[in-house]
Short mmCIF file of C-alpha atoms in Angstrom, two decimals:
data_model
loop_
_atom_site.label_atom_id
_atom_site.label_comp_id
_atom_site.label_asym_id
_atom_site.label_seq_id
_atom_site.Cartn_x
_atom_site.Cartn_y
_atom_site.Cartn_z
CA UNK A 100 -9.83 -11.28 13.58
CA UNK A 101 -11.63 -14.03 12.16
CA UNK A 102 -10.36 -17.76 12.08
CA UNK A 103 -9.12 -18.85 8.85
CA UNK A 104 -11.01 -21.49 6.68
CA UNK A 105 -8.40 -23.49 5.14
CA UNK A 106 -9.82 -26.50 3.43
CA UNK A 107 -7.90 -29.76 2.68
CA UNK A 108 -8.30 -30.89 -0.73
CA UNK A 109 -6.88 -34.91 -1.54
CA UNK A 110 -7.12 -36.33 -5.15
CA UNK A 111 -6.80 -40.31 -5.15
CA UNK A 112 -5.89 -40.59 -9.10
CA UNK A 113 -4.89 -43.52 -11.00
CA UNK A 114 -0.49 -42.68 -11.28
CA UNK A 115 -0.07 -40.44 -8.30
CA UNK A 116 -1.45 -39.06 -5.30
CA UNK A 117 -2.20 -34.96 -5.01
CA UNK A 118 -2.88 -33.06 -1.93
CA UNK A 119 -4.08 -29.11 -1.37
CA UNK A 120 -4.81 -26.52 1.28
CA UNK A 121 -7.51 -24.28 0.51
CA UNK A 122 -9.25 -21.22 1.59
CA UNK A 123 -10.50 -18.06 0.47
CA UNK A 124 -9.54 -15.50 -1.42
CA UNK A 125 -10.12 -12.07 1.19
CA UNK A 126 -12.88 -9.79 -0.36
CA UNK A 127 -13.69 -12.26 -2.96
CA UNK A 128 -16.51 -15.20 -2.48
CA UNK A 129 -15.71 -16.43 -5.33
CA UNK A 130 -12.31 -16.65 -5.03
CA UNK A 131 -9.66 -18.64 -3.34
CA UNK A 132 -5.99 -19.17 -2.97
CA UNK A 133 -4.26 -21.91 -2.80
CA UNK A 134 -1.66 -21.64 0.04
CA UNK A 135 0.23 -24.97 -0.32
CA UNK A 136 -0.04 -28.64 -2.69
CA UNK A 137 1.88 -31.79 -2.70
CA UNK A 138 2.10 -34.82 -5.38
CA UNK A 139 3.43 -38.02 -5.10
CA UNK A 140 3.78 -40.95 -7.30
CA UNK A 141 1.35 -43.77 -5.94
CA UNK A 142 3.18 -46.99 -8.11
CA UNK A 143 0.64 -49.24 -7.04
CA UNK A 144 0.47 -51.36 -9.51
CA UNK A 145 -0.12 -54.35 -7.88
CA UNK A 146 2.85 -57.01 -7.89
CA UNK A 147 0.32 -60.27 -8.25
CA UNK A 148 -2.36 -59.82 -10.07
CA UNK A 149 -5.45 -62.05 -9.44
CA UNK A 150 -4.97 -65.06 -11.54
CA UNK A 151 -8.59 -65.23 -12.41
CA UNK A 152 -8.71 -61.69 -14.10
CA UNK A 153 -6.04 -63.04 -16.73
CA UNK A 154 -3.87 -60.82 -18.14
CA UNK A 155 -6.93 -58.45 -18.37
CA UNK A 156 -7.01 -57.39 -15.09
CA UNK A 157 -5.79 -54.09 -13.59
CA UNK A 158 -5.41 -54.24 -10.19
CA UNK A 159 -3.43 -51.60 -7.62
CA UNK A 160 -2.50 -51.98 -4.22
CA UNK A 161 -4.21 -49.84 -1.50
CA UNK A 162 -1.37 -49.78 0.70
CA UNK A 163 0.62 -48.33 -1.58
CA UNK A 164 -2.11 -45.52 -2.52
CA UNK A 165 -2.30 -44.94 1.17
CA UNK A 166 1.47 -44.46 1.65
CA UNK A 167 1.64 -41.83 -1.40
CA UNK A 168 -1.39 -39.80 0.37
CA UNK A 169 0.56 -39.97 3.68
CA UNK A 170 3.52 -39.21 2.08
CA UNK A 171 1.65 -36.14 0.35
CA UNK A 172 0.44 -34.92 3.67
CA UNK A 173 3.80 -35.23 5.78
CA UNK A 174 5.19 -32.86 3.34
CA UNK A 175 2.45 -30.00 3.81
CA UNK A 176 2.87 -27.75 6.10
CA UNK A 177 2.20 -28.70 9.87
CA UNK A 178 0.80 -25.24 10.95
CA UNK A 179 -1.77 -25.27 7.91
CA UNK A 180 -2.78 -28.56 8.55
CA UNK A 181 -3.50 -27.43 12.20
CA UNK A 182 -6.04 -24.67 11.16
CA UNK A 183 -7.92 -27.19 8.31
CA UNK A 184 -11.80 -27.00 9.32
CA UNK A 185 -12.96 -29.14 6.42
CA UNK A 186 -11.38 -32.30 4.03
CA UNK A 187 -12.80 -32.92 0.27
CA UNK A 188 -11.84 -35.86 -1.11
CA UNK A 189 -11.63 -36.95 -4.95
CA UNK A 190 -10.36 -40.13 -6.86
CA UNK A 191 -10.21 -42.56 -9.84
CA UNK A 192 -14.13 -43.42 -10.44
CA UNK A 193 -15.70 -46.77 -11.68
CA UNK A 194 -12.95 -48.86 -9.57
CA UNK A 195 -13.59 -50.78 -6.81
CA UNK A 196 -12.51 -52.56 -3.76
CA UNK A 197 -13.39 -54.33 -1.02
CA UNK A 198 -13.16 -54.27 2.70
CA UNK A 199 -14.30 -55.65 5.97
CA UNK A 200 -16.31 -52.88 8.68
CA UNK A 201 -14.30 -52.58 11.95
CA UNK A 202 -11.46 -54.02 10.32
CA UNK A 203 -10.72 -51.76 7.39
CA UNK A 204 -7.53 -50.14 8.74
CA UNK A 205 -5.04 -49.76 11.89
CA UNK A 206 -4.10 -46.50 13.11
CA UNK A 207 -0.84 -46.37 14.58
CA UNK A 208 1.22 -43.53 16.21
CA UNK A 209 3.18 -41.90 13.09
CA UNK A 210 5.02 -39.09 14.85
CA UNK A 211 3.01 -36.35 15.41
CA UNK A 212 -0.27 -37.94 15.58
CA UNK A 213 -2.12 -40.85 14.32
CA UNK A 214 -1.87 -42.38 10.76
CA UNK A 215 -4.05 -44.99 9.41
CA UNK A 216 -3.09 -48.12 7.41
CA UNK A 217 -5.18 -50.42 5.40
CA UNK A 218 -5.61 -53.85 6.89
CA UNK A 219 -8.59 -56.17 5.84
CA UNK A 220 -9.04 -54.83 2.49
CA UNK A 221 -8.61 -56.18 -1.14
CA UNK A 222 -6.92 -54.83 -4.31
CA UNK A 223 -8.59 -52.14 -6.21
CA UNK A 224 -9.61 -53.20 -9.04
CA UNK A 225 -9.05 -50.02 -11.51
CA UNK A 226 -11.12 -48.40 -14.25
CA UNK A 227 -8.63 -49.65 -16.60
CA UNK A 228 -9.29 -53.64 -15.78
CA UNK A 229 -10.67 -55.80 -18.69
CA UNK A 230 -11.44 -58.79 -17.63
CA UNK A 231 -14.99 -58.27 -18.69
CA UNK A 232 -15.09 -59.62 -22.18
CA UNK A 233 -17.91 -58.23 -24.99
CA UNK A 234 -19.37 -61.55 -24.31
CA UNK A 235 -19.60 -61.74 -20.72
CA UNK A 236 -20.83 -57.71 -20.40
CA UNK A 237 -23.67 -58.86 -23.08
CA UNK A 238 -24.86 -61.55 -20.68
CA UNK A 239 -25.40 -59.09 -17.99
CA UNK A 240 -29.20 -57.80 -17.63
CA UNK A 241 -29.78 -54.40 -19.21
CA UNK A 242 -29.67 -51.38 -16.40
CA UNK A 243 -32.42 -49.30 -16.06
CA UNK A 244 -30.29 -46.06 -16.73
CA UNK A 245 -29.14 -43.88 -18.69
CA UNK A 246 -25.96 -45.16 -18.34
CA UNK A 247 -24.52 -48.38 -20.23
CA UNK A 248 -21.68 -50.64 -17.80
CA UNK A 249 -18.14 -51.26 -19.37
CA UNK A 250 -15.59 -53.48 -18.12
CA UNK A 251 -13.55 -51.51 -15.24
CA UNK A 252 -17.24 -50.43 -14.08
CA UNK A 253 -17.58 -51.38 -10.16
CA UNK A 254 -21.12 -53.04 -10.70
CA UNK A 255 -19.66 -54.88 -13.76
CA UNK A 256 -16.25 -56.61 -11.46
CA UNK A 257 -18.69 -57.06 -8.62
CA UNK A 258 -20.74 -58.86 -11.04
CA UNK A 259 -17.64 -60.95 -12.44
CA UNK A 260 -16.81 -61.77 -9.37
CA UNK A 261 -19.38 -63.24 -8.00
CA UNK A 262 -19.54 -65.43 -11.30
CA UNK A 263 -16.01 -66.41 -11.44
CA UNK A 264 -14.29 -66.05 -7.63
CA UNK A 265 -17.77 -65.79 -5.44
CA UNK A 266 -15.29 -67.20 -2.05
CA UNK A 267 -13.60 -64.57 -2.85
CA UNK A 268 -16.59 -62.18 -2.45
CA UNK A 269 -17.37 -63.65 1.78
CA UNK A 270 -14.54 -61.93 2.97
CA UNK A 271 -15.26 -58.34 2.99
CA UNK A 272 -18.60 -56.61 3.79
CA UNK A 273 -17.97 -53.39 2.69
CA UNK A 274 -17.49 -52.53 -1.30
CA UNK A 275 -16.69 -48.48 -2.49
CA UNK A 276 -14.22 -46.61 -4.45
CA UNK A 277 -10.27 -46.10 -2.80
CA UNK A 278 -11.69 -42.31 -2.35
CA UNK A 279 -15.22 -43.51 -0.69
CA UNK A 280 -12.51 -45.91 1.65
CA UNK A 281 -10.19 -42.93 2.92
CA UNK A 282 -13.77 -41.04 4.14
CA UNK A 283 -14.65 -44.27 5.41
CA UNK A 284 -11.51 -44.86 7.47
CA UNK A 285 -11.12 -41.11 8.63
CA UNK A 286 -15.00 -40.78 9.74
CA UNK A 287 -14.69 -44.30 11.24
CA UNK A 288 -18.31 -45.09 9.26
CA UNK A 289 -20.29 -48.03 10.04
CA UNK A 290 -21.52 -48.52 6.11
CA UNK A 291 -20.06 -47.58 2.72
CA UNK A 292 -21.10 -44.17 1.89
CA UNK A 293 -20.92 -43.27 -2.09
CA UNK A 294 -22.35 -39.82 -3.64
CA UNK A 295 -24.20 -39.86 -6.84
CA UNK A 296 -21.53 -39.25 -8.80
CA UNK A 297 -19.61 -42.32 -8.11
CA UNK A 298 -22.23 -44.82 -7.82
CA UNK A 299 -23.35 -43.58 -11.50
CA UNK A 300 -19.72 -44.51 -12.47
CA UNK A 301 -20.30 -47.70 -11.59
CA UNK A 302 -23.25 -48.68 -13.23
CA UNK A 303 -26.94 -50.09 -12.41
CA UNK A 304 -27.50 -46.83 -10.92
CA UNK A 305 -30.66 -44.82 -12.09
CA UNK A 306 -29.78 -40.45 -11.74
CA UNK A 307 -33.09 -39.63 -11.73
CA UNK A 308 -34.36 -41.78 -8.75
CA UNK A 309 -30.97 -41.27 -7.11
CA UNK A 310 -31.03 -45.44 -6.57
CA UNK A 311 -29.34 -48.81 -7.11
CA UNK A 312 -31.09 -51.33 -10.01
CA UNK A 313 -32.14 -53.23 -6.60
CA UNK A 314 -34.53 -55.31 -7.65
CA UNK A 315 -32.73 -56.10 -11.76
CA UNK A 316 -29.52 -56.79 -9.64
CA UNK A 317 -31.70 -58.99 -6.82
CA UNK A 318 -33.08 -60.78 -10.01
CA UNK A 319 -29.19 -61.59 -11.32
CA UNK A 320 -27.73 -62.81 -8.33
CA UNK A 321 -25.96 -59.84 -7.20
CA UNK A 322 -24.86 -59.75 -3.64
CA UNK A 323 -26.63 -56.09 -2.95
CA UNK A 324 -26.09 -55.85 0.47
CA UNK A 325 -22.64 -54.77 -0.40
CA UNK A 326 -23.87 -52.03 -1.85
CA UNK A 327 -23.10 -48.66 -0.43
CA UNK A 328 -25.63 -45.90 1.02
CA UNK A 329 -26.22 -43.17 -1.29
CA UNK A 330 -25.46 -39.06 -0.11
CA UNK A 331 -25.84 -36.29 -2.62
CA UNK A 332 -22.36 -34.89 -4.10
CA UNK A 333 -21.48 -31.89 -1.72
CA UNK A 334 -22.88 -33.30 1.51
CA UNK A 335 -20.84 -34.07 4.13
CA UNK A 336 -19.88 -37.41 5.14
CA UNK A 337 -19.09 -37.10 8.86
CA UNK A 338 -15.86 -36.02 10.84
CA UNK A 339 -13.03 -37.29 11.10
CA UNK A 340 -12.70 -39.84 14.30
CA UNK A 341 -8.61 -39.05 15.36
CA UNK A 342 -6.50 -36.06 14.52
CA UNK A 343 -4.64 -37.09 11.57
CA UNK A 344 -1.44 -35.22 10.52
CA UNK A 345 -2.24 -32.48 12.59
CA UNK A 346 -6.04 -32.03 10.98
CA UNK A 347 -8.09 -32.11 14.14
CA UNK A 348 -10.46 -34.82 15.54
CA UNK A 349 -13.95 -33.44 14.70
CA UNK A 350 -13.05 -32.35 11.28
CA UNK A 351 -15.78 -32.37 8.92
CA UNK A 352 -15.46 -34.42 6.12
CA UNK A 353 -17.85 -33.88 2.37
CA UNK A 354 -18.74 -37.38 1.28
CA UNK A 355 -16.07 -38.41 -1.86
CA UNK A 356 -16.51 -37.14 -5.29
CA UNK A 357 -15.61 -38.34 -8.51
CA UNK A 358 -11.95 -37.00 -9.88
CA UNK A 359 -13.89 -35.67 -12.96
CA UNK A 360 -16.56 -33.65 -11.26
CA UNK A 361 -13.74 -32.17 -9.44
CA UNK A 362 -11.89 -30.67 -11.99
CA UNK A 363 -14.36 -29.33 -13.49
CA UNK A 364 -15.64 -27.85 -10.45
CA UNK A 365 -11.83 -25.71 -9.59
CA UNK A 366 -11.67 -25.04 -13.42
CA UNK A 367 -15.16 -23.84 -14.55
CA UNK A 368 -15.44 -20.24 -14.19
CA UNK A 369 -18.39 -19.64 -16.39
CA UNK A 370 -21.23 -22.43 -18.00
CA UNK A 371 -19.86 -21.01 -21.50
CA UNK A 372 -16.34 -22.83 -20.52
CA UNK A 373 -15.27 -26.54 -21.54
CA UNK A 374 -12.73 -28.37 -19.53
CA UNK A 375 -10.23 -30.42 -21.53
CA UNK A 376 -8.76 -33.12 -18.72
CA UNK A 377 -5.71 -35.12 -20.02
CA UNK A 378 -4.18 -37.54 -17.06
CA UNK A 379 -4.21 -41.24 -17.19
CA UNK A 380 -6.80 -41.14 -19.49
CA UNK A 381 -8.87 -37.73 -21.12
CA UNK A 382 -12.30 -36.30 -20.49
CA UNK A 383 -13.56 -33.52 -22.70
CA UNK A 384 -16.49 -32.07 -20.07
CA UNK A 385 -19.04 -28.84 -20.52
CA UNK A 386 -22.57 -28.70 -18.23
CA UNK A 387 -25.55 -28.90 -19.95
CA UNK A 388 -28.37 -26.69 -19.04
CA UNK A 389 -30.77 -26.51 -16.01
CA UNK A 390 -33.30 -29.18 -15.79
CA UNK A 391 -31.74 -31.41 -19.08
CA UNK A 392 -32.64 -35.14 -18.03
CA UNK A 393 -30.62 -37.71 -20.46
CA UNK A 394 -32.43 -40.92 -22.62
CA UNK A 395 -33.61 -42.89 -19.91
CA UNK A 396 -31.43 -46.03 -22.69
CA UNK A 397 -28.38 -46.79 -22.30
CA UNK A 398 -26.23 -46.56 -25.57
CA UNK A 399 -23.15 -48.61 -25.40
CA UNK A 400 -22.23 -47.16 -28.57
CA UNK A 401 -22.72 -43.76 -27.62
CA UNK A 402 -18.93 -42.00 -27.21
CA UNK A 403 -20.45 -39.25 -24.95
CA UNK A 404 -22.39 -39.84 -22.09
CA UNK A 405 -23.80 -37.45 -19.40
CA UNK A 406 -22.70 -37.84 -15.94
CA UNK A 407 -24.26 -36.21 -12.93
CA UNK A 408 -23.14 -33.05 -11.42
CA UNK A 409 -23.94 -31.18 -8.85
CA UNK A 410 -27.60 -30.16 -7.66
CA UNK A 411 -29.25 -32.79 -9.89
CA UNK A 412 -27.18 -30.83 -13.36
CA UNK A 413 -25.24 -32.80 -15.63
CA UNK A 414 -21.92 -32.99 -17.58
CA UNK A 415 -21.72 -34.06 -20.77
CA UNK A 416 -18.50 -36.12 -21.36
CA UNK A 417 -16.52 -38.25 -24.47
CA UNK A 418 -14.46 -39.81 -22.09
CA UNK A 419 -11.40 -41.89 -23.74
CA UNK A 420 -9.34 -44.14 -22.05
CA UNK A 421 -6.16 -43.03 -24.02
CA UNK A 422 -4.33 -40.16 -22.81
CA UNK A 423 -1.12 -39.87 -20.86
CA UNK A 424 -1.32 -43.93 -20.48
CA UNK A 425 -0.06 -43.88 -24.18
CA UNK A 426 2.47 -41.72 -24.05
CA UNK A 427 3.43 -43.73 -20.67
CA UNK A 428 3.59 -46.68 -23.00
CA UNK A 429 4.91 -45.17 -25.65
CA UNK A 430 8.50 -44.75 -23.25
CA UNK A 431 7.96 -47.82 -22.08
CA UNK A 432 8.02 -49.22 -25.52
CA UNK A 433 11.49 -47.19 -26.26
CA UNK A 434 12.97 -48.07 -22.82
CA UNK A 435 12.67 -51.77 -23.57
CA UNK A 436 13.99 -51.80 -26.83
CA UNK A 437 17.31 -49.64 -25.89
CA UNK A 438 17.08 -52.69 -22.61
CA UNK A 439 16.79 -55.55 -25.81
CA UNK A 440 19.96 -53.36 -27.78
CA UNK A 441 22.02 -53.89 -23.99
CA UNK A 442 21.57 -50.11 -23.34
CA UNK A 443 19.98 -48.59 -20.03
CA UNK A 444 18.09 -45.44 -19.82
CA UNK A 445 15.54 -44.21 -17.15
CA UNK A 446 12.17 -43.52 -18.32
CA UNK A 447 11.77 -40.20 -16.90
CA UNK A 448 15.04 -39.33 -19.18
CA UNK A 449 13.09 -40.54 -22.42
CA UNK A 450 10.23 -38.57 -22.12
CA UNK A 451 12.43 -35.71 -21.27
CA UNK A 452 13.83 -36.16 -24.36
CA UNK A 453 10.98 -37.26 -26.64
CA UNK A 454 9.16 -34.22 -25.68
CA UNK A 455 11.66 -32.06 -26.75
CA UNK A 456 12.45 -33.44 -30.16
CA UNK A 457 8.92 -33.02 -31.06
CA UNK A 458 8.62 -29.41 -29.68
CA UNK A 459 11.66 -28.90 -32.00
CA UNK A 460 9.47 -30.61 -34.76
CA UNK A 461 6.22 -28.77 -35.14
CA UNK A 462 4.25 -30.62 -37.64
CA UNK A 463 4.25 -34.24 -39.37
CA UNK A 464 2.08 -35.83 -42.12
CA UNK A 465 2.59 -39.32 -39.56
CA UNK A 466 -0.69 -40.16 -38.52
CA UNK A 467 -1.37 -42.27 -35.12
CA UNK A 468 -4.53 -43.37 -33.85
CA UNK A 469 -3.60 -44.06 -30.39
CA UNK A 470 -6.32 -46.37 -28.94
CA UNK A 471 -3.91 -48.79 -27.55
CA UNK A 472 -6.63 -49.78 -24.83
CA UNK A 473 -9.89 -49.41 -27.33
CA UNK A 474 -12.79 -47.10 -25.93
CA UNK A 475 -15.60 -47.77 -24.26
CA UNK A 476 -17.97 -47.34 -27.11
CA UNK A 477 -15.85 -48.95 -29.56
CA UNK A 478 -13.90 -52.25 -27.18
CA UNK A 479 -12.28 -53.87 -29.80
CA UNK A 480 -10.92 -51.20 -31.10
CA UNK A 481 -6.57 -51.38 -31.59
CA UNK A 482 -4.29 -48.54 -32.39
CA UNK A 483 -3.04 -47.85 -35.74
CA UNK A 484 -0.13 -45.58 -37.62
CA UNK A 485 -0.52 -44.56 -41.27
CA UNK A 486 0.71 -41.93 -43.65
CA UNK A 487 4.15 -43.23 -42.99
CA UNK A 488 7.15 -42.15 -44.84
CA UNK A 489 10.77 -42.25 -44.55
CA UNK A 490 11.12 -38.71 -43.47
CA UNK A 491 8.47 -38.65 -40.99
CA UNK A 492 10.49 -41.84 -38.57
CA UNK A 493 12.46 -39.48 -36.52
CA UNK A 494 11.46 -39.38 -32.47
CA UNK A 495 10.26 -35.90 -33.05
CA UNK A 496 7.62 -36.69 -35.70
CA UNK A 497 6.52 -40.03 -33.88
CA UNK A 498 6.11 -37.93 -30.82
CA UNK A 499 4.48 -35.00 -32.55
CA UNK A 500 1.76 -37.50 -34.32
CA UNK A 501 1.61 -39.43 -31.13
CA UNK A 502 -0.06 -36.17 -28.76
CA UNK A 503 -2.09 -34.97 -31.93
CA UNK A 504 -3.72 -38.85 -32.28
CA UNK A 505 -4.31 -38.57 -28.64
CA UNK A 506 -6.38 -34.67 -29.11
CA UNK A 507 -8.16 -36.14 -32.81
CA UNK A 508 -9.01 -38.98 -31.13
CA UNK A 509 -11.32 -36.84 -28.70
CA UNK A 510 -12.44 -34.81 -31.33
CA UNK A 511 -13.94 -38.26 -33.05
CA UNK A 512 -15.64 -38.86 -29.97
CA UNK A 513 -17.06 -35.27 -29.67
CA UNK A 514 -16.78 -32.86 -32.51
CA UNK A 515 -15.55 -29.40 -31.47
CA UNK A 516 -18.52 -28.23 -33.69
CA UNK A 517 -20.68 -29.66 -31.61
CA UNK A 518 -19.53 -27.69 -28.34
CA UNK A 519 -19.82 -24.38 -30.41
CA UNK A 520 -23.60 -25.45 -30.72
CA UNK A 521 -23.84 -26.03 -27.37
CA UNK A 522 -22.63 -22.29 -26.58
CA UNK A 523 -19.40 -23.58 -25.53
CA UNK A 524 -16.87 -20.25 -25.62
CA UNK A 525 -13.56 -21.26 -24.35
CA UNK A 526 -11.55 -24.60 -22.86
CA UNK A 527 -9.88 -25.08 -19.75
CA UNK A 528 -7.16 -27.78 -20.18
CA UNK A 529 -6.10 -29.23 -16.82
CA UNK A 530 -4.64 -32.28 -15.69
CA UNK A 531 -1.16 -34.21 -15.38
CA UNK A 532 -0.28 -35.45 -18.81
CA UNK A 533 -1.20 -32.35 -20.26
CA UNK A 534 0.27 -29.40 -17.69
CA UNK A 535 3.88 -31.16 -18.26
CA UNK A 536 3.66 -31.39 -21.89
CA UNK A 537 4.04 -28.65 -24.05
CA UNK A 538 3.76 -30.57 -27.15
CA UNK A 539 0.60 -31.98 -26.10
CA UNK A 540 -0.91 -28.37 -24.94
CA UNK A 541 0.29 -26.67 -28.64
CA UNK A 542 -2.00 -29.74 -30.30
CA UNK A 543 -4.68 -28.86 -28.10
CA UNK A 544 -4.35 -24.94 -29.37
CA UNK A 545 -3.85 -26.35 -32.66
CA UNK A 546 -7.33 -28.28 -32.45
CA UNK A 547 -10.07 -26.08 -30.78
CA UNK A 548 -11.60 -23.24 -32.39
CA UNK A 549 -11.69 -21.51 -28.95
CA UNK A 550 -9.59 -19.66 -26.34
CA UNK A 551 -7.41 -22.77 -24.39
CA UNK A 552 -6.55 -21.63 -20.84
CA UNK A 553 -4.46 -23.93 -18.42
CA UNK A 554 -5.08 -25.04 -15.03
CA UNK A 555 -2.91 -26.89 -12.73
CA UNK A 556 -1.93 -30.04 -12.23
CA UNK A 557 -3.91 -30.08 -8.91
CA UNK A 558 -7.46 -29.02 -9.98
CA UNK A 559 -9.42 -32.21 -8.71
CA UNK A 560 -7.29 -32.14 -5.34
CA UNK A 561 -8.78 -28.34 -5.21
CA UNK A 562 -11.79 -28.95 -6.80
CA UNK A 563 -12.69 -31.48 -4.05
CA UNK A 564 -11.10 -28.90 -1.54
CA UNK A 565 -13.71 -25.89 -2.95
CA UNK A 566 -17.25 -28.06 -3.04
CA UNK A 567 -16.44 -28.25 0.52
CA UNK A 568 -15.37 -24.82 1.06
CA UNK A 569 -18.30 -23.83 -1.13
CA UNK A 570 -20.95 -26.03 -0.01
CA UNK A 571 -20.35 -27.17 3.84
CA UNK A 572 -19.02 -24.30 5.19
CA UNK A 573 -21.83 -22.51 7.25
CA UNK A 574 -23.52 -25.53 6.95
CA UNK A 575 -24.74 -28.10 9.78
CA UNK A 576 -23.90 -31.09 9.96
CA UNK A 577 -27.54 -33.23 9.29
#
């Protein structure tokens, strides 16, 4: 009988932590089954912000990421983890964070074999941070890409950085995203390794030549020997260096992908299919056809962009930044006035509740635009609530406007027209805001003139977890 491939899929996302074991389905290539998964709550918010970044910046701590994941695997089962032959790894894109080679982590006897812990390594700065200004992103030289650079971009903070802490820059030698760190640490690499994916995420990174702005970025005063190597999404990384939670030494390892890509890739069954992410924040993706190439201009005004694939393809994406962070603030908001009134209720008990009253209220003339952190393409914009009445104040209705807001919203940014005209047949909603929300999944039915289908709140941990099934399997190791 023929050794099992089972496949371990980890997703490093922005709230929690989400871990997956993999292989396939028997008599079916296509298929797979997914034999066990884990989440956990990351809360890494970082306690002290850099006092530089003002009250701008969004920084987490990596210790705390790194606890959730081992946390996540500890809680998988030890026999599965013993017959894994592969890792794919996934995570928040456009952050970044800093490290120093050789010194990045300590691994340290954690029961049944060896865990690693970060050691000489910095904050991540998040995709959310905004301590790039308008004025300060204007100043910056124009990339030659397709792609524009936001605040929260990794090229953009190294950027501010060296401009406003550059001591602060000498310390590490190694830069990457928290996903490209946990394949550095487990393959024990001696560089930064980044696919194409990420490093477009971050800006000053041209798709087509698969390279860094080198020579713009020399020009500015960049420090580009931080800068990681580039591998093609889907390629392996290396292998990991010490068993790890039973996963043997010698494990191969597929280079880190971006959380987005991921999804897509576990939920995409058919180029006709659109997949609808709503976590942290929302991505509305669908491929575009063989051998499309994007403007060679970046359009900071443009709300969807195209980001690369796999096998030199391309998604095209409106990617907000207001999803299941508004309806996060949105309880936070409720918890702290029922604190200011001298009354104490957990948040998890609000949203419990919130949710419900809305299911129970099934439309509302309240209307919310949610953009509580502005978008990309529009960075100034605020949130708004209009249309409001006296019988439309109850929880139920705010709620109720609240996840529609956060669904029209998207549709501003990418008309659902326009995804008919691009052959589009049917959406595939996925992520962790939206497969806990039933309010928020009836809106999305409400909205698209399409079949909606729902994934799990997993997908990127599996998606990451099938590229390398998919892709690295029978393959050797270059």
């Amino acid at each position: 009988m023929a050794a099992r491939s089972v496949i371990l899929g980890i997703d490093l996302g922005t709230t929690s932590v989400k871990a997956a074991l993999v292989e396939s389905a028997p008599g079916d290539p296509s298929g797979f089954l997914v034999l066990a998964s884990c989440a956990r709550a990351a809360r890494a918010e970082a306690a002290a912000q850099s006092a530089a970044a003002g009250p701008q910046g969004r920084e987490q701590d990596v210790s705390r990421i790194i606890q959730a994941l081992n946390e996540c695997l500890a809680a998988l089962p030890q026999q599965l983890l013993q017959e894994v032959c592969g890792i794919g790894v996934s995570g928040q894109m456009h952050g970044v964070m800093f490290w120093k080679t050789g010194q990045g982590c300590e691994w340290t006897e954690g029961g049944a074999s060896p865990v690693f812990e970060p050691r000489a390594v910095s904050h991540l700065v998040t995709w959310q941070d905004g301590r790039c200004s308008s004025e300060f992103l204007a100043s910056l030289p124009r990339p030659e890409s397709h792609l524009s650079v936001a605040s929260g971009f990794g090229c953009a903070t190294i950027f501010w950085l060296s401009k406003n802490s550059p001591e602060f820059l000498k310390s590490y030698d190694a830069v990457g995203t928290i996903h490209d760190y946990v394949v550095a640490m487990l393959c024990g690499l001696p560089r930064s390794l980044m696919c194409d994916q990420n490093a477009a995420s971050w800006g000053y990174f041209n798709t087509q030549s698969q390279s860094w702005n080198l020579e713009i970025l020399r020009t500015s005063g960049f420090p580009i020997h931080l800068l990681p190597d580039i591998a093609e999404a889907g390629s392996l990384a290396g292998r990991t260096s010490r068993a790890w939670f039973g996963v043997p030494k010698g494990t191969r390892v597929g280079v880190a992908l971006g959380d987005l890509q991921a999804s897509v890739y576990s939920c995409m069954a058919q180029r006709t299919d659109a997949v609808l992410n709503i976590s942290t924040s929302v991505q509305l993706a669908t491929s575009m056809p063989p051998g499309f190439q994007p403007a060679q201009t970046p359009d900071p005004t443009a709300p969807v962009t195209y980001f690369p694939y796999f096998d030199r393809t391309y998604l095209a994406v409106a990617a907000s930044l207001n999803g299941g962070n508004v309806l996060a603030a949105f309880v936070h908001m409720l918890v702290q006035w029922m604190a200011d009134l001298g009354l104490e209720v957990e948040e998890p008990t609000v949203y419990s509740c919130m949710i419900q009253a809305a299911a129970q209220q099934r439309d509302t003339c309240l209307t919310i635009t949610p953009t509580v952190w502005g978008e990309r393409h529009l960075p100034d914009q605020l949130a708004s609530v209009t249309r409001i009445s006296s019988s439309d104040l109850s929880l139920g209705h705010v709620t109720r406007a609240l996840c529609r807001g956060i669904v029209q919203n998207l549709h501003s940014m990418l008309p659902f027209q326009q995804l008919k005209e691009w052959g589009v047949e049917r959406v595939i909603g996925s992520g962790s805001a939206l497969s806990r929300n039933e309010v928020l999944k009836q809106e999305v039915q409400r909205a698209f003139p399409f079949p909606v289908s729902f994934g799990q709140d997993v997908d990127a941990a599996v998606g990451a977890a099938l590229v390398m099934l998919r892709r690295n399997l029978n393959q050797k190791e270059s």
